[in-house]
PDB file of C-alpha atoms in Angstrom:
ATOM      1  CA  MET A 248      84.424 146.342  30.375  1.00 40.00           C
ATOM      2  CA  ILE A 249      82.519 145.553  27.092  1.00 42.00           C
ATOM      3  CA  ARG A 250      85.144 147.740  25.354  1.00 41.00           C
ATOM      4  CA  ARG A 251      88.073 146.254  26.631  1.00 39.00           C
ATOM      5  CA  ALA A 252      85.838 142.320  25.939  1.00 37.00           C
ATOM      6  CA  ALA A 253      85.290 143.367  22.578  1.00 38.00           C
ATOM      7  CA  LEU A 254      88.673 144.290  21.780  1.00 36.00           C
ATOM      8  CA  ALA A 255      90.156 141.406  23.631  1.00 38.00           C
ATOM      9  CA  ILE A 256      88.291 139.033  21.709  1.00 35.00           C
ATOM     10  CA  ALA A 257      89.037 141.054  18.197  1.00 39.00           C
ATOM     11  CA  LEU A 258      92.529 140.814  19.002  1.00 37.00           C
ATOM     12  CA  GLY A 259      92.122 137.051  19.606  1.00 41.00           C
ATOM     13  CA  ALA A 260      90.588 136.633  16.523  1.00 37.00           C
ATOM     14  CA  GLY A 261      93.520 138.622  14.730  1.00 38.00           C
ATOM     15  CA  VAL A 262      95.996 136.048  16.216  1.00 33.00           C
ATOM     16  CA  ALA A 263      94.150 132.999  15.491  1.00 36.00           C
ATOM     17  CA  GLY A 264      93.675 134.392  12.064  1.00 36.00           C
ATOM     18  CA  LEU A 265      97.360 135.158  11.275  1.00 33.00           C
ATOM     19  CA  ALA A 266      98.218 131.309  13.077  1.00 35.00           C
ATOM     20  CA  ALA A 267      96.168 129.944  10.201  1.00 36.00           C
ATOM     21  CA  CYS A 268      98.109 131.422   8.020  1.00 35.00           C
ATOM     22  CA  SER A 269     101.606 130.932   9.288  1.00 35.00           C
ATOM     23  CA  ASP A 270     103.618 127.848   7.129  1.00 40.00           C
ATOM     24  CA  ALA A 271     104.245 124.851   9.291  1.00 39.00           C
ATOM     25  CA  GLY A 272     106.677 122.459   7.837  1.00 40.00           C
ATOM     26  CA  ASP A 273     106.033 119.992   9.809  1.00 42.00           C
ATOM     27  CA  THR A 274     102.204 119.868   9.552  1.00 39.00           C
ATOM     28  CA  PRO A 275     100.704 117.767   6.961  1.00 42.00           C
ATOM     29  CA  ALA A 276      98.761 119.200   3.843  1.00 50.00           C
ATOM     30  CA  SER A 277      95.366 119.461   4.701  1.00 56.00           C
ATOM     31  CA  ALA A 278      92.456 117.797   2.629  1.00 63.00           C
ATOM     32  CA  VAL A 279      92.281 119.344  -1.314  1.00 62.00           C
ATOM     33  CA  GLU A 280      88.852 117.979  -3.222  1.00 56.00           C
ATOM     34  CA  GLY A 281      90.219 117.688  -7.206  1.00 61.00           C
ATOM     35  CA  ALA A 282      89.655 115.736  -9.786  1.00 69.00           C
ATOM     36  CA  ALA A 283      86.343 114.000 -10.027  1.00 70.00           C
ATOM     37  CA  GLY A 284      85.652 113.580  -6.323  1.00 87.00           C
ATOM     38  CA  LEU A 285      89.609 112.768  -5.238  1.00 92.00           C
ATOM     39  CA  THR A 286      90.266 113.965  -1.865  1.00 94.00           C
ATOM     40  CA  VAL A 287      93.895 114.236  -1.199  1.00 96.00           C
ATOM     41  CA  SER A 288      94.887 114.182   2.497  1.00 97.00           C
ATOM     42  CA  ASN A 289      98.341 113.995   4.906  1.00 97.00           C
ATOM     43  CA  ALA A 290     100.993 114.493   1.756  1.00 98.00           C
ATOM     44  CA  ARG A 291     104.105 114.686   2.700  1.00 98.00           C
ATOM     45  CA  VAL A 292     107.616 113.909   0.947  1.00 98.00           C
ATOM     46  CA  VAL A 293     110.318 112.400   3.029  1.00 98.00           C
ATOM     47  CA  LEU A 294     113.839 112.639   1.900  1.00 97.00           C
ATOM     48  CA  ALA A 295     116.272 110.165   2.012  1.00 96.00           C
ATOM     49  CA  PRO A 296     119.160 110.068   4.366  1.00 95.00           C
ATOM     50  CA  VAL A 297     121.526 109.819   1.643  1.00 95.00           C
ATOM     51  CA  ALA A 298     121.691 113.023  -0.478  1.00 91.00           C
ATOM     52  CA  GLY A 299     120.537 112.504  -4.146  1.00 92.00           C
ATOM     53  CA  ASN A 300     118.872 109.160  -3.228  1.00 97.00           C
ATOM     54  CA  PRO A 301     114.910 108.387  -4.078  1.00 98.00           C
ATOM     55  CA  ALA A 302     112.138 110.367  -1.839  1.00 98.00           C
ATOM     56  CA  ALA A 303     109.456 108.736  -0.483  1.00 98.00           C
ATOM     57  CA  VAL A 304     105.853 110.524  -0.994  1.00 98.00           C
ATOM     58  CA  TYR A 305     102.871 109.404   1.174  1.00 98.00           C
ATOM     59  CA  PHE A 306      99.501 110.748   1.296  1.00 98.00           C
ATOM     60  CA  ASP A 307      95.936 109.483   2.088  1.00 98.00           C
ATOM     61  CA  LEU A 308      93.054 109.283  -0.880  1.00 96.00           C
ATOM     62  CA  SER A 309      89.448 109.158  -0.641  1.00 95.00           C
ATOM     63  CA  TYR A 310      87.245 108.842  -3.653  1.00 93.00           C
ATOM     64  CA  SER A 311      83.859 109.751  -4.163  1.00 92.00           C
ATOM     65  CA  GLY A 312      82.888 109.342  -7.914  1.00 88.00           C
ATOM     66  CA  ALA A 313      80.529 107.477  -9.356  1.00 87.00           C
ATOM     67  CA  ALA A 314      82.847 105.527 -11.701  1.00 88.00           C
ATOM     68  CA  PRO A 315      85.521 103.591 -10.910  1.00 88.00           C
ATOM     69  CA  VAL A 316      88.991 105.207 -11.683  1.00 94.00           C
ATOM     70  CA  THR A 317      92.793 104.294 -10.798  1.00 95.00           C
ATOM     71  CA  LEU A 318      95.315 106.525  -9.986  1.00 96.00           C
ATOM     72  CA  SER A 319      97.475 106.125 -12.900  1.00 96.00           C
ATOM     73  CA  SER A 320     100.557 108.435 -12.740  1.00 97.00           C
ATOM     74  CA  VAL A 321     102.080 111.204  -9.800  1.00 98.00           C
ATOM     75  CA  THR A 322     104.458 113.581 -10.881  1.00 98.00           C
ATOM     76  CA  VAL A 323     106.807 115.566  -8.050  1.00 98.00           C
ATOM     77  CA  GLU A 324     107.731 118.833  -8.334  1.00 98.00           C
ATOM     78  CA  GLY A 325     111.879 118.500  -7.952  1.00 97.00           C
ATOM     79  CA  ALA A 326     111.889 115.130  -9.066  1.00 98.00           C
ATOM     80  CA  GLY A 327     113.116 113.488 -12.436  1.00 97.00           C
ATOM     81  CA  MET A 328     110.638 110.786 -12.628  1.00 97.00           C
ATOM     82  CA  THR A 329     108.590 109.439 -10.171  1.00 98.00           C
ATOM     83  CA  MET A 330     106.954 105.379  -9.603  1.00 97.00           C
ATOM     84  CA  ILE A 331     104.226 104.081  -7.862  1.00 98.00           C
ATOM     85  CA  HIS A 332     105.629 101.137  -5.667  1.00 97.00           C
ATOM     86  CA  ASP A 333     103.739  98.343  -3.186  1.00 95.00           C
ATOM     87  CA  TYR A 334     105.307  95.499  -1.268  1.00 92.00           C
ATOM     88  CA  ALA A 335     104.123  92.041  -2.516  1.00 88.00           C
ATOM     89  CA  GLU A 336     104.994  88.615  -0.905  1.00 88.00           C
ATOM     90  CA  SER A 337     107.207  86.411  -3.568  1.00 87.00           C
ATOM     91  CA  ALA A 338     109.404  83.228  -2.500  1.00 90.00           C
ATOM     92  CA  GLY A 339     108.465  84.095   1.064  1.00 91.00           C
ATOM     93  CA  LYS A 340     109.836  87.416   0.680  1.00 92.00           C
ATOM     94  CA  MET A 341     108.291  90.394   0.920  1.00 90.00           C
ATOM     95  CA  GLN A 342     109.710  92.540  -1.852  1.00 91.00           C
ATOM     96  CA  MET A 343     108.481  96.333  -3.227  1.00 91.00           C
ATOM     97  CA  THR A 344     106.896  95.598  -7.199  1.00 92.00           C
ATOM     98  CA  MET A 345     105.638  98.794  -9.369  1.00 93.00           C
ATOM     99  CA  ALA A 346     102.092  99.575  -9.017  1.00 93.00           C
ATOM    100  CA  ASP A 347     101.067 101.117 -12.496  1.00 84.00           C
ATOM    101  CA  ASN A 348      97.738 101.533 -11.793  1.00 93.00           C
ATOM    102  CA  VAL A 349      95.961 101.522  -7.991  1.00 97.00           C
ATOM    103  CA  PRO A 350      91.886 101.094  -8.074  1.00 96.00           C
ATOM    104  CA  LEU A 351      89.901 103.811  -6.179  1.00 95.00           C
ATOM    105  CA  ALA A 352      86.354 103.089  -5.858  1.00 92.00           C
ATOM    106  CA  ALA A 353      83.710 105.164  -3.540  1.00 91.00           C
ATOM    107  CA  ASP A 354      84.352 105.028   0.235  1.00 85.00           C
ATOM    108  CA  ALA A 355      86.889 102.578  -0.300  1.00 93.00           C
ATOM    109  CA  PRO A 356      90.279 104.686   1.045  1.00 96.00           C
ATOM    110  CA  VAL A 357      93.384 104.343  -0.025  1.00 97.00           C
ATOM    111  CA  THR A 358      96.449 105.129   1.967  1.00 98.00           C
ATOM    112  CA  PHE A 359      99.969 105.660   0.769  1.00 98.00           C
ATOM    113  CA  ALA A 360     102.245 104.713   3.647  1.00 96.00           C
ATOM    114  CA  PRO A 361     105.608 103.229   4.679  1.00 94.00           C
ATOM    115  CA  GLY A 362     105.529  99.704   4.324  1.00 92.00           C
ATOM    116  CA  GLY A 363     102.843  99.462   1.465  1.00 95.00           C
ATOM    117  CA  LEU A 364     102.085 102.040  -1.036  1.00 97.00           C
ATOM    118  CA  HIS A 365     104.112 104.968  -1.878  1.00 97.00           C
ATOM    119  CA  VAL A 366     105.360 107.328  -4.483  1.00 98.00           C
ATOM    120  CA  MET A 367     109.511 107.055  -5.208  1.00 98.00           C
ATOM    121  CA  ALA A 368     110.692 110.284  -6.262  1.00 98.00           C
ATOM    122  CA  MET A 369     113.425 109.370  -8.527  1.00 98.00           C
ATOM    123  CA  GLU A 370     116.279 111.754  -9.166  1.00 97.00           C
ATOM    124  CA  PRO A 371     115.485 114.430  -6.646  1.00 97.00           C
ATOM    125  CA  THR A 372     116.898 118.060  -7.474  1.00 96.00           C
ATOM    126  CA  ALA A 373     118.099 120.836  -4.730  1.00 94.00           C
ATOM    127  CA  ALA A 374     114.444 122.166  -4.870  1.00 93.00           C
ATOM    128  CA  LEU A 375     113.129 119.138  -3.015  1.00 96.00           C
ATOM    129  CA  ALA A 376     115.095 120.660   0.629  1.00 96.00           C
ATOM    130  CA  ALA A 377     113.667 119.862   3.840  1.00 96.00           C
ATOM    131  CA  GLY A 378     111.353 122.387   5.311  1.00 97.00           C
ATOM    132  CA  GLY A 379     110.342 123.265   1.956  1.00 97.00           C
ATOM    133  CA  THR A 380     107.174 121.865   0.171  1.00 98.00           C
ATOM    134  CA  ALA A 381     106.657 120.344  -3.425  1.00 98.00           C
ATOM    135  CA  LYS A 382     103.773 120.344  -5.797  1.00 98.00           C
ATOM    136  CA  VAL A 383     102.615 116.364  -5.783  1.00 98.00           C
ATOM    137  CA  THR A 384     100.120 115.991  -8.515  1.00 97.00           C
ATOM    138  CA  LEU A 385      98.000 112.693  -9.197  1.00 96.00           C
ATOM    139  CA  THR A 386      96.637 111.924 -12.325  1.00 95.00           C
ATOM    140  CA  LEU A 387      93.671 109.738 -12.450  1.00 94.00           C
ATOM    141  CA  SER A 388      92.628 107.012 -15.407  1.00 93.00           C
ATOM    142  CA  ASP A 389      90.126 109.415 -16.581  1.00 91.00           C
ATOM    143  CA  GLY A 390      92.869 112.418 -17.345  1.00 91.00           C
ATOM    144  CA  THR A 391      91.797 114.671 -14.090  1.00 92.00           C
ATOM    145  CA  SER A 392      94.520 115.711 -11.847  1.00 93.00           C
ATOM    146  CA  THR A 393      94.386 117.299  -8.562  1.00 95.00           C
ATOM    147  CA  THR A 394      97.487 119.003  -7.374  1.00 96.00           C
ATOM    148  CA  VAL A 395      98.628 119.513  -3.601  1.00 97.00           C
ATOM    149  CA  ASP A 396     101.382 121.058  -1.747  1.00 98.00           C
ATOM    150  CA  ALA A 397     103.459 118.744   0.341  1.00 98.00           C
ATOM    151  CA  PRO A 398     105.897 119.608   3.052  1.00 98.00           C
ATOM    152  CA  VAL A 399     109.056 118.255   2.817  1.00 98.00           C
ATOM    153  CA  ARG A 400     110.628 116.712   5.395  1.00 97.00           C
ATOM    154  CA  ALA A 401     114.087 114.995   6.273  1.00 96.00           C
ATOM    155  CA  ALA A 402     115.131 111.643   6.910  1.00 93.00           C
ATOM    156  CA  GLY A 403     114.260 110.287   9.909  1.00 87.00           C
ATOM    157  CA  GLU A 404     111.714 112.748  10.842  1.00 82.00           C
ATOM    158  CA  GLU A 405     107.780 111.767  11.665  1.00 72.00           C
ATOM    159  CA  ARG A 406     106.354 110.079   8.356  1.00 61.00           C
TER     160      ARG A 406
END
């Protein structure tokens, strides 16, 4: 009886270990701590409904560094170029604007999400395919950077 219980526990642990190693395309990238106390979580690339149009990149940032820094650039593997955008009101209308440097301070999380800060991945190549992953590199004003693997989602999938 004890032998069966031990075997069942061992098998259960093995299955759980294999499940943890699976590549689930619908699961957001886990938190990655990198450059100068920067933690990136929930990273994902969302393709446009029309092939060849820019993709959007979303993620959550937290920063624990002692000195304030800015997010100065983001690159996406499989994109010709990227731009950091935000929305601002101008003449009574919401308009997309460039956000060249996004300030990061300790204990002040920053979210890149639809309708707010986001990264546009311009000139996407065939390498950005739904169900795959893309390397997204965030560079700070102090010159340090962090790279995360972000799942690539088709247009219309959960953002």
